[in-house]
mmCIF file of C-alpha atoms in Angstrom:
data_model
loop_
_atom_site.group_PDB
_atom_site.id
_atom_site.type_symbol
_atom_site.label_atom_id
_atom_site.label_comp_id
_atom_site.label_asym_id
_atom_site.label_seq_id
_atom_site.Cartn_x
_atom_site.Cartn_y
_atom_site.Cartn_z
ATOM 1 C CA UNK A 10 4.141 -19.135 11.109
ATOM 2 C CA UNK A 11 7.396 -19.519 9.237
ATOM 3 C CA UNK A 12 9.216 -16.488 7.842
ATOM 4 C CA UNK A 13 10.311 -17.268 4.265
ATOM 5 C CA UNK A 14 11.421 -13.841 3.027
ATOM 6 C CA UNK A 15 12.314 -10.365 4.264
ATOM 7 C CA UNK A 16 13.199 -7.137 2.476
ATOM 8 C CA UNK A 17 13.647 -3.532 3.522
ATOM 9 C CA UNK A 18 11.550 -1.045 1.554
ATOM 10 C CA UNK A 19 11.042 2.698 2.090
ATOM 11 C CA UNK A 20 12.107 2.424 5.702
ATOM 12 C CA UNK A 21 9.608 -0.371 6.361
ATOM 13 C CA UNK A 22 9.688 -4.139 6.027
ATOM 14 C CA UNK A 23 8.264 -6.503 3.437
ATOM 15 C CA UNK A 24 7.824 -9.948 4.994
ATOM 16 C CA UNK A 25 6.600 -13.279 3.602
ATOM 17 C CA UNK A 26 5.219 -16.085 5.752
ATOM 18 C CA UNK A 27 3.701 -19.511 5.422
ATOM 19 C CA UNK A 28 1.321 -20.914 8.001
ATOM 20 C CA UNK A 29 -1.029 -23.839 8.451
ATOM 21 C CA UNK A 30 -4.532 -22.579 7.732
ATOM 22 C CA UNK A 31 -7.531 -24.233 9.324
ATOM 23 C CA UNK A 32 -10.048 -22.872 6.808
ATOM 24 C CA UNK A 33 -8.218 -24.159 3.717
ATOM 25 C CA UNK A 34 -6.643 -27.186 5.438
ATOM 26 C CA UNK A 35 -3.237 -26.546 3.881
ATOM 27 C CA UNK A 36 -0.223 -24.276 4.168
ATOM 28 C CA UNK A 37 -0.968 -20.738 3.005
ATOM 29 C CA UNK A 38 1.441 -17.961 2.060
ATOM 30 C CA UNK A 39 0.952 -14.245 2.587
ATOM 31 C CA UNK A 40 3.061 -11.095 2.349
ATOM 32 C CA UNK A 41 2.852 -8.095 4.653
ATOM 33 C CA UNK A 42 4.375 -4.641 4.342
ATOM 34 C CA UNK A 43 4.857 -2.883 7.654
ATOM 35 C CA UNK A 44 5.552 0.861 7.434
ATOM 36 C CA UNK A 45 8.337 2.509 9.433
ATOM 37 C CA UNK A 46 7.764 2.869 13.161
ATOM 38 C CA UNK A 47 4.841 0.412 13.275
ATOM 39 C CA UNK A 48 4.994 -1.008 16.783
ATOM 40 C CA UNK A 49 2.868 -2.342 19.600
ATOM 41 C CA UNK A 50 2.810 1.201 20.950
ATOM 42 C CA UNK A 51 1.837 2.638 17.545
ATOM 43 C CA UNK A 52 -0.142 -0.019 15.637
ATOM 44 C CA UNK A 53 -1.274 0.817 12.105
ATOM 45 C CA UNK A 54 -4.385 0.013 10.038
ATOM 46 C CA UNK A 55 -4.280 -2.592 7.272
ATOM 47 C CA UNK A 56 -5.180 -2.659 3.594
ATOM 48 C CA UNK A 57 -5.878 -6.189 2.342
ATOM 49 C CA UNK A 58 -5.087 -6.649 -1.349
ATOM 50 C CA UNK A 59 -6.615 -9.562 -3.290
ATOM 51 C CA UNK A 60 -4.843 -10.474 -6.520
ATOM 52 C CA UNK A 61 -6.245 -11.915 -9.726
ATOM 53 C CA UNK A 62 -6.087 -15.114 -11.749
ATOM 54 C CA UNK A 63 -2.669 -16.842 -11.889
ATOM 55 C CA UNK A 64 -1.190 -14.434 -9.307
ATOM 56 C CA UNK A 65 0.396 -15.069 -5.908
ATOM 57 C CA UNK A 66 1.116 -12.898 -2.872
ATOM 58 C CA UNK A 67 4.026 -11.300 -4.749
ATOM 59 C CA UNK A 68 2.499 -9.703 -7.851
ATOM 60 C CA UNK A 69 1.108 -6.669 -6.068
ATOM 61 C CA UNK A 70 4.068 -6.214 -3.745
ATOM 62 C CA UNK A 71 6.608 -6.233 -6.581
ATOM 63 C CA UNK A 72 4.689 -4.464 -9.365
ATOM 64 C CA UNK A 73 2.144 -2.018 -7.941
ATOM 65 C CA UNK A 74 4.500 0.582 -6.486
ATOM 66 C CA UNK A 75 2.344 0.947 -3.387
ATOM 67 C CA UNK A 76 4.879 0.701 -0.584
ATOM 68 C CA UNK A 77 6.375 4.197 -0.773
ATOM 69 C CA UNK A 78 3.070 5.970 -0.154
ATOM 70 C CA UNK A 79 1.935 3.298 2.320
ATOM 71 C CA UNK A 80 5.117 3.988 4.286
ATOM 72 C CA UNK A 81 4.395 7.720 4.285
ATOM 73 C CA UNK A 82 0.753 7.231 5.287
ATOM 74 C CA UNK A 83 1.501 4.700 8.013
ATOM 75 C CA UNK A 84 -0.541 1.883 6.462
ATOM 76 C CA UNK A 85 0.234 -1.831 6.462
ATOM 77 C CA UNK A 86 -0.569 -3.896 3.371
ATOM 78 C CA UNK A 87 -1.373 -7.617 3.449
ATOM 79 C CA UNK A 88 -1.395 -9.635 0.222
ATOM 80 C CA UNK A 89 -2.551 -13.257 0.543
ATOM 81 C CA UNK A 90 -2.178 -15.953 -2.083
ATOM 82 C CA UNK A 91 -5.011 -16.450 -4.558
ATOM 83 C CA UNK A 92 -5.912 -20.038 -3.684
ATOM 84 C CA UNK A 93 -4.939 -22.980 -1.516
ATOM 85 C CA UNK A 94 -1.913 -24.897 -2.771
ATOM 86 C CA UNK A 95 0.130 -27.960 -1.960
ATOM 87 C CA UNK A 96 0.042 -31.735 -2.073
ATOM 88 C CA UNK A 97 -3.505 -33.031 -2.095
ATOM 89 C CA UNK A 98 -5.095 -29.732 -3.127
ATOM 90 C CA UNK A 99 -7.093 -30.419 -6.316
ATOM 91 C CA UNK A 100 -6.496 -28.482 -9.508
ATOM 92 C CA UNK A 101 -8.358 -28.194 -12.794
ATOM 93 C CA UNK A 102 -7.904 -31.549 -14.509
ATOM 94 C CA UNK A 103 -6.938 -29.835 -17.763
ATOM 95 C CA UNK A 104 -4.632 -27.312 -16.126
ATOM 96 C CA UNK A 105 -6.792 -24.312 -17.042
ATOM 97 C CA UNK A 106 -5.583 -20.979 -15.662
ATOM 98 C CA UNK A 107 -9.079 -19.774 -14.692
ATOM 99 C CA UNK A 108 -9.984 -22.530 -12.239
ATOM 100 C CA UNK A 109 -8.242 -24.416 -9.438
ATOM 101 C CA UNK A 110 -4.753 -23.438 -8.300
ATOM 102 C CA UNK A 111 -4.298 -19.685 -8.532
ATOM 103 C CA UNK A 112 -8.024 -19.222 -9.100
ATOM 104 C CA UNK A 113 -9.811 -19.603 -5.781
ATOM 105 C CA UNK A 114 -12.298 -16.784 -6.581
ATOM 106 C CA UNK A 115 -12.539 -15.941 -2.857
ATOM 107 C CA UNK A 116 -15.542 -18.211 -2.301
ATOM 108 C CA UNK A 117 -16.262 -21.020 0.158
ATOM 109 C CA UNK A 118 -16.726 -24.008 -2.136
ATOM 110 C CA UNK A 119 -19.573 -26.388 -1.378
ATOM 111 C CA UNK A 120 -18.986 -29.014 -4.090
ATOM 112 C CA UNK A 121 -16.563 -31.955 -3.904
ATOM 113 C CA UNK A 122 -13.616 -32.141 -4.274
ATOM 114 C CA UNK A 123 -13.203 -28.381 -3.937
ATOM 115 C CA UNK A 124 -15.058 -27.988 -0.632
ATOM 116 C CA UNK A 125 -12.233 -29.436 1.483
ATOM 117 C CA UNK A 126 -9.614 -26.800 0.662
ATOM 118 C CA UNK A 127 -11.200 -24.002 -1.367
ATOM 119 C CA UNK A 128 -12.476 -21.850 1.500
ATOM 120 C CA UNK A 129 -10.877 -18.566 0.489
ATOM 121 C CA UNK A 130 -13.821 -16.445 1.646
ATOM 122 C CA UNK A 131 -13.504 -17.661 5.234
ATOM 123 C CA UNK A 132 -9.730 -17.403 5.051
ATOM 124 C CA UNK A 133 -9.810 -13.730 4.000
ATOM 125 C CA UNK A 134 -12.738 -12.630 6.166
ATOM 126 C CA UNK A 135 -11.893 -14.418 9.402
ATOM 127 C CA UNK A 136 -8.722 -16.498 9.676
ATOM 128 C CA UNK A 137 -6.099 -14.270 8.073
ATOM 129 C CA UNK A 138 -7.144 -11.001 9.795
ATOM 130 C CA UNK A 139 -7.231 -12.778 13.158
ATOM 131 C CA UNK A 140 -3.694 -14.032 12.563
ATOM 132 C CA UNK A 141 -2.429 -10.652 11.356
ATOM 133 C CA UNK A 142 -3.951 -8.827 14.309
ATOM 134 C CA UNK A 143 -2.506 -11.292 16.824
ATOM 135 C CA UNK A 144 1.042 -11.373 15.416
ATOM 136 C CA UNK A 145 1.769 -7.900 14.012
ATOM 137 C CA UNK A 146 1.533 -4.278 15.243
ATOM 138 C CA UNK A 147 -1.746 -3.461 13.515
ATOM 139 C CA UNK A 148 -5.151 -2.219 14.575
ATOM 140 C CA UNK A 149 -8.485 -3.842 13.814
ATOM 141 C CA UNK A 150 -9.191 -1.142 11.227
ATOM 142 C CA UNK A 151 -9.185 -2.768 7.795
ATOM 143 C CA UNK A 152 -9.773 -1.777 4.193
ATOM 144 C CA UNK A 153 -9.887 -4.081 1.181
ATOM 145 C CA UNK A 154 -9.028 -3.793 -2.503
ATOM 146 C CA UNK A 155 -8.064 -6.058 -5.387
ATOM 147 C CA UNK A 156 -7.664 -6.620 -9.104
ATOM 148 C CA UNK A 157 -9.758 -8.643 -11.578
ATOM 149 C CA UNK A 158 -10.707 -11.859 -9.736
ATOM 150 C CA UNK A 159 -9.375 -10.126 -6.624
ATOM 151 C CA UNK A 160 -11.467 -7.066 -7.416
ATOM 152 C CA UNK A 161 -14.497 -9.356 -7.414
ATOM 153 C CA UNK A 162 -13.369 -10.748 -4.070
ATOM 154 C CA UNK A 163 -12.784 -7.315 -2.558
ATOM 155 C CA UNK A 164 -16.191 -5.986 -3.605
ATOM 156 C CA UNK A 165 -18.036 -9.076 -2.387
ATOM 157 C CA UNK A 166 -16.179 -9.350 0.905
ATOM 158 C CA UNK A 167 -16.393 -5.620 1.582
ATOM 159 C CA UNK A 168 -20.119 -5.423 0.876
ATOM 160 C CA UNK A 169 -20.922 -8.532 2.889
ATOM 161 C CA UNK A 170 -18.838 -7.403 5.860
ATOM 162 C CA UNK A 171 -19.246 -3.619 6.262
ATOM 163 C CA UNK A 172 -18.574 -3.991 9.982
ATOM 164 C CA UNK A 173 -15.108 -5.432 9.242
ATOM 165 C CA UNK A 174 -13.869 -3.191 6.403
ATOM 166 C CA UNK A 175 -14.054 0.591 6.510
ATOM 167 C CA UNK A 176 -13.599 1.057 2.747
ATOM 168 C CA UNK A 177 -13.678 -0.983 -0.455
ATOM 169 C CA UNK A 178 -12.114 -0.475 -3.867
ATOM 170 C CA UNK A 179 -11.219 -2.476 -6.960
ATOM 171 C CA UNK A 180 -9.280 -2.385 -10.210
ATOM 172 C CA UNK A 181 -10.871 -4.040 -13.256
ATOM 173 C CA UNK A 182 -13.119 -6.296 -11.144
ATOM 174 C CA UNK A 183 -15.165 -9.221 -12.412
ATOM 175 C CA UNK A 184 -18.302 -7.247 -11.635
ATOM 176 C CA UNK A 185 -21.076 -9.710 -12.435
ATOM 177 C CA UNK A 186 -19.627 -13.259 -12.289
ATOM 178 C CA UNK A 187 -23.051 -14.855 -12.702
ATOM 179 C CA UNK A 188 -23.064 -13.376 -16.211
ATOM 180 C CA UNK A 189 -19.566 -13.981 -17.595
ATOM 181 C CA UNK A 190 -17.581 -17.070 -18.645
ATOM 182 C CA UNK A 191 -14.949 -16.867 -15.889
ATOM 183 C CA UNK A 192 -17.545 -16.486 -13.173
ATOM 184 C CA UNK A 193 -20.002 -19.050 -14.504
ATOM 185 C CA UNK A 194 -17.259 -21.665 -14.693
ATOM 186 C CA UNK A 195 -15.915 -20.940 -11.224
ATOM 187 C CA UNK A 196 -19.206 -20.498 -9.387
ATOM 188 C CA UNK A 197 -20.772 -23.466 -11.164
ATOM 189 C CA UNK A 198 -17.970 -25.818 -10.166
ATOM 190 C CA UNK A 199 -17.255 -24.446 -6.691
ATOM 191 C CA UNK A 200 -20.893 -23.892 -5.670
ATOM 192 C CA UNK A 201 -22.957 -26.136 -7.949
ATOM 193 C CA UNK A 202 -25.559 -25.642 -10.659
ATOM 194 C CA UNK A 203 -28.137 -23.864 -8.503
ATOM 195 C CA UNK A 204 -27.536 -20.248 -9.488
ATOM 196 C CA UNK A 205 -29.446 -19.027 -6.444
ATOM 197 C CA UNK A 206 -26.373 -20.009 -4.411
ATOM 198 C CA UNK A 207 -24.172 -17.735 -6.538
ATOM 199 C CA UNK A 208 -25.769 -14.440 -5.513
ATOM 200 C CA UNK A 209 -23.730 -14.104 -2.315
ATOM 201 C CA UNK A 210 -20.582 -13.986 -4.460
ATOM 202 C CA UNK A 211 -21.799 -11.619 -7.169
ATOM 203 C CA UNK A 212 -20.948 -7.959 -6.531
ATOM 204 C CA UNK A 213 -23.617 -6.603 -8.875
ATOM 205 C CA UNK A 214 -26.362 -8.700 -7.303
ATOM 206 C CA UNK A 215 -25.233 -7.733 -3.799
ATOM 207 C CA UNK A 216 -25.100 -4.076 -4.758
ATOM 208 C CA UNK A 217 -28.587 -4.145 -6.256
ATOM 209 C CA UNK A 218 -29.985 -5.785 -3.115
ATOM 210 C CA UNK A 219 -28.463 -3.088 -0.883
ATOM 211 C CA UNK A 220 -27.014 -5.471 1.689
ATOM 212 C CA UNK A 221 -24.113 -3.097 2.361
ATOM 213 C CA UNK A 222 -23.264 0.353 3.690
ATOM 214 C CA UNK A 223 -19.870 1.176 2.185
ATOM 215 C CA UNK A 224 -18.677 3.605 -0.486
ATOM 216 C CA UNK A 225 -17.170 1.912 -3.536
ATOM 217 C CA UNK A 226 -14.293 3.083 -5.755
ATOM 218 C CA UNK A 227 -13.584 1.233 -9.021
ATOM 219 C CA UNK A 228 -10.989 1.847 -11.758
ATOM 220 C CA UNK A 229 -11.335 0.405 -15.250
ATOM 221 C CA UNK A 230 -9.296 0.800 -18.450
ATOM 222 C CA UNK A 231 -11.077 1.213 -21.775
ATOM 223 C CA UNK A 232 -8.522 -0.968 -23.627
ATOM 224 C CA UNK A 233 -8.825 -3.869 -21.206
ATOM 225 C CA UNK A 234 -9.050 -7.000 -23.331
ATOM 226 C CA UNK A 235 -11.498 -8.565 -20.855
ATOM 227 C CA UNK A 236 -13.729 -5.500 -20.461
ATOM 228 C CA UNK A 237 -16.835 -6.490 -22.422
ATOM 229 C CA UNK A 238 -16.928 -10.290 -22.051
ATOM 230 C CA UNK A 239 -15.667 -10.831 -18.503
ATOM 231 C CA UNK A 240 -15.627 -7.631 -16.407
ATOM 232 C CA UNK A 241 -18.827 -5.763 -17.317
ATOM 233 C CA UNK A 242 -18.538 -2.720 -15.024
ATOM 234 C CA UNK A 243 -21.822 -1.407 -16.417
ATOM 235 C CA UNK A 244 -23.498 -4.086 -14.283
ATOM 236 C CA UNK A 245 -22.164 -2.353 -11.176
ATOM 237 C CA UNK A 246 -23.384 1.023 -12.406
ATOM 238 C CA UNK A 247 -26.879 -0.332 -13.024
ATOM 239 C CA UNK A 248 -26.932 -2.058 -9.630
ATOM 240 C CA UNK A 249 -25.823 1.122 -7.851
ATOM 241 C CA UNK A 250 -28.620 3.043 -9.559
ATOM 242 C CA UNK A 251 -31.131 0.407 -8.423
ATOM 243 C CA UNK A 252 -30.043 0.638 -4.798
ATOM 244 C CA UNK A 253 -29.257 4.375 -4.805
ATOM 245 C CA UNK A 254 -25.707 3.647 -3.656
ATOM 246 C CA UNK A 255 -22.660 5.846 -4.171
ATOM 247 C CA UNK A 256 -20.336 4.148 -6.649
ATOM 248 C CA UNK A 257 -17.393 5.935 -8.232
ATOM 249 C CA UNK A 258 -16.386 4.242 -11.488
ATOM 250 C CA UNK A 259 -13.411 5.867 -13.197
ATOM 251 C CA UNK A 260 -12.941 4.846 -16.833
ATOM 252 C CA UNK A 261 -9.409 5.476 -18.127
ATOM 253 C CA UNK A 262 -8.884 5.871 -21.861
ATOM 254 C CA UNK A 263 -6.253 3.575 -23.347
ATOM 255 C CA UNK A 264 -5.383 1.590 -20.199
ATOM 256 C CA UNK A 265 -5.365 -2.221 -20.202
ATOM 257 C CA UNK A 266 -5.648 -5.015 -17.610
ATOM 258 C CA UNK A 267 -2.015 -5.044 -16.534
ATOM 259 C CA UNK A 268 -0.082 -3.848 -13.500
ATOM 260 C CA UNK A 269 0.951 -0.809 -15.550
ATOM 261 C CA UNK A 270 -2.672 0.264 -15.047
ATOM 262 C CA UNK A 271 -2.689 -0.559 -11.336
ATOM 263 C CA UNK A 272 0.600 1.256 -10.722
ATOM 264 C CA UNK A 273 -0.762 4.333 -12.503
ATOM 265 C CA UNK A 274 -3.657 4.813 -10.062
ATOM 266 C CA UNK A 275 -2.768 2.888 -6.898
ATOM 267 C CA UNK A 276 -1.891 6.070 -4.995
ATOM 268 C CA UNK A 277 -5.437 7.405 -5.427
ATOM 269 C CA UNK A 278 -6.732 4.200 -3.881
ATOM 270 C CA UNK A 279 -4.292 4.300 -0.980
ATOM 271 C CA UNK A 280 -5.378 7.874 -0.259
ATOM 272 C CA UNK A 281 -9.051 6.860 -0.535
ATOM 273 C CA UNK A 282 -8.561 4.155 2.086
ATOM 274 C CA UNK A 283 -6.315 6.342 4.245
ATOM 275 C CA UNK A 284 -9.093 8.915 4.400
ATOM 276 C CA UNK A 285 -11.514 6.344 5.764
ATOM 277 C CA UNK A 286 -8.881 5.113 8.211
ATOM 278 C CA UNK A 287 -8.330 8.619 9.562
ATOM 279 C CA UNK A 288 -4.714 8.768 8.369
ATOM 280 C CA UNK A 289 -5.296 11.917 6.290
#
């Protein structure tokens, strides 16, 4: 790893690193916030945050206002980048914001040319946690959350890996990517035309099939410009009813898709995860 940035915050440390990732076959960047007094003698649990389209490791760390409460709770936060990057990593040929660089969708691509580098699912589930747990004073207790495309990733990864994540939450997630333009474009190009291969990366389909054992917390603003065409939280509600699963969906009048929304309710999510981690 190479340290590329360091800041003090609320008595803890915000650190940025690059490292050579085997899963994505390129250099990856991540940020980590370590609360005060985190040490080998007193390791802390970790919240993984997955960001949305066009974002990097820095959007959440700089805009969400999460570090003060994380410092008080004794919780580390890890924010990875949203896709592989670098020389030789393919991008959308037309430079679209919703596919390619910045838009990895947290899947393991199977279609060329994306299948060489776009292995974000394996990176988040296996490679990054192994690195974090070997290099930093953290426990193996993990939670996961995210926003928009990252909310999709958090729900999918959390439901598919209940033995690895103690709690799962999301802000404005792409809830049913098989049935929205963003998801159909991404899954079709990363995974191919056979929609049967998409189900493992569709939170609503996973929820309906009851292949999980985790409680889910979701926040959604009513004035989100992507609500009806892209996000479709009602798909999650219907799926939870089908599988008799506890889903808490909080609809917030007047809130949009921005980090103003995330910052308004991030503390509730930190406390939700802290409760499952035994911190409160």
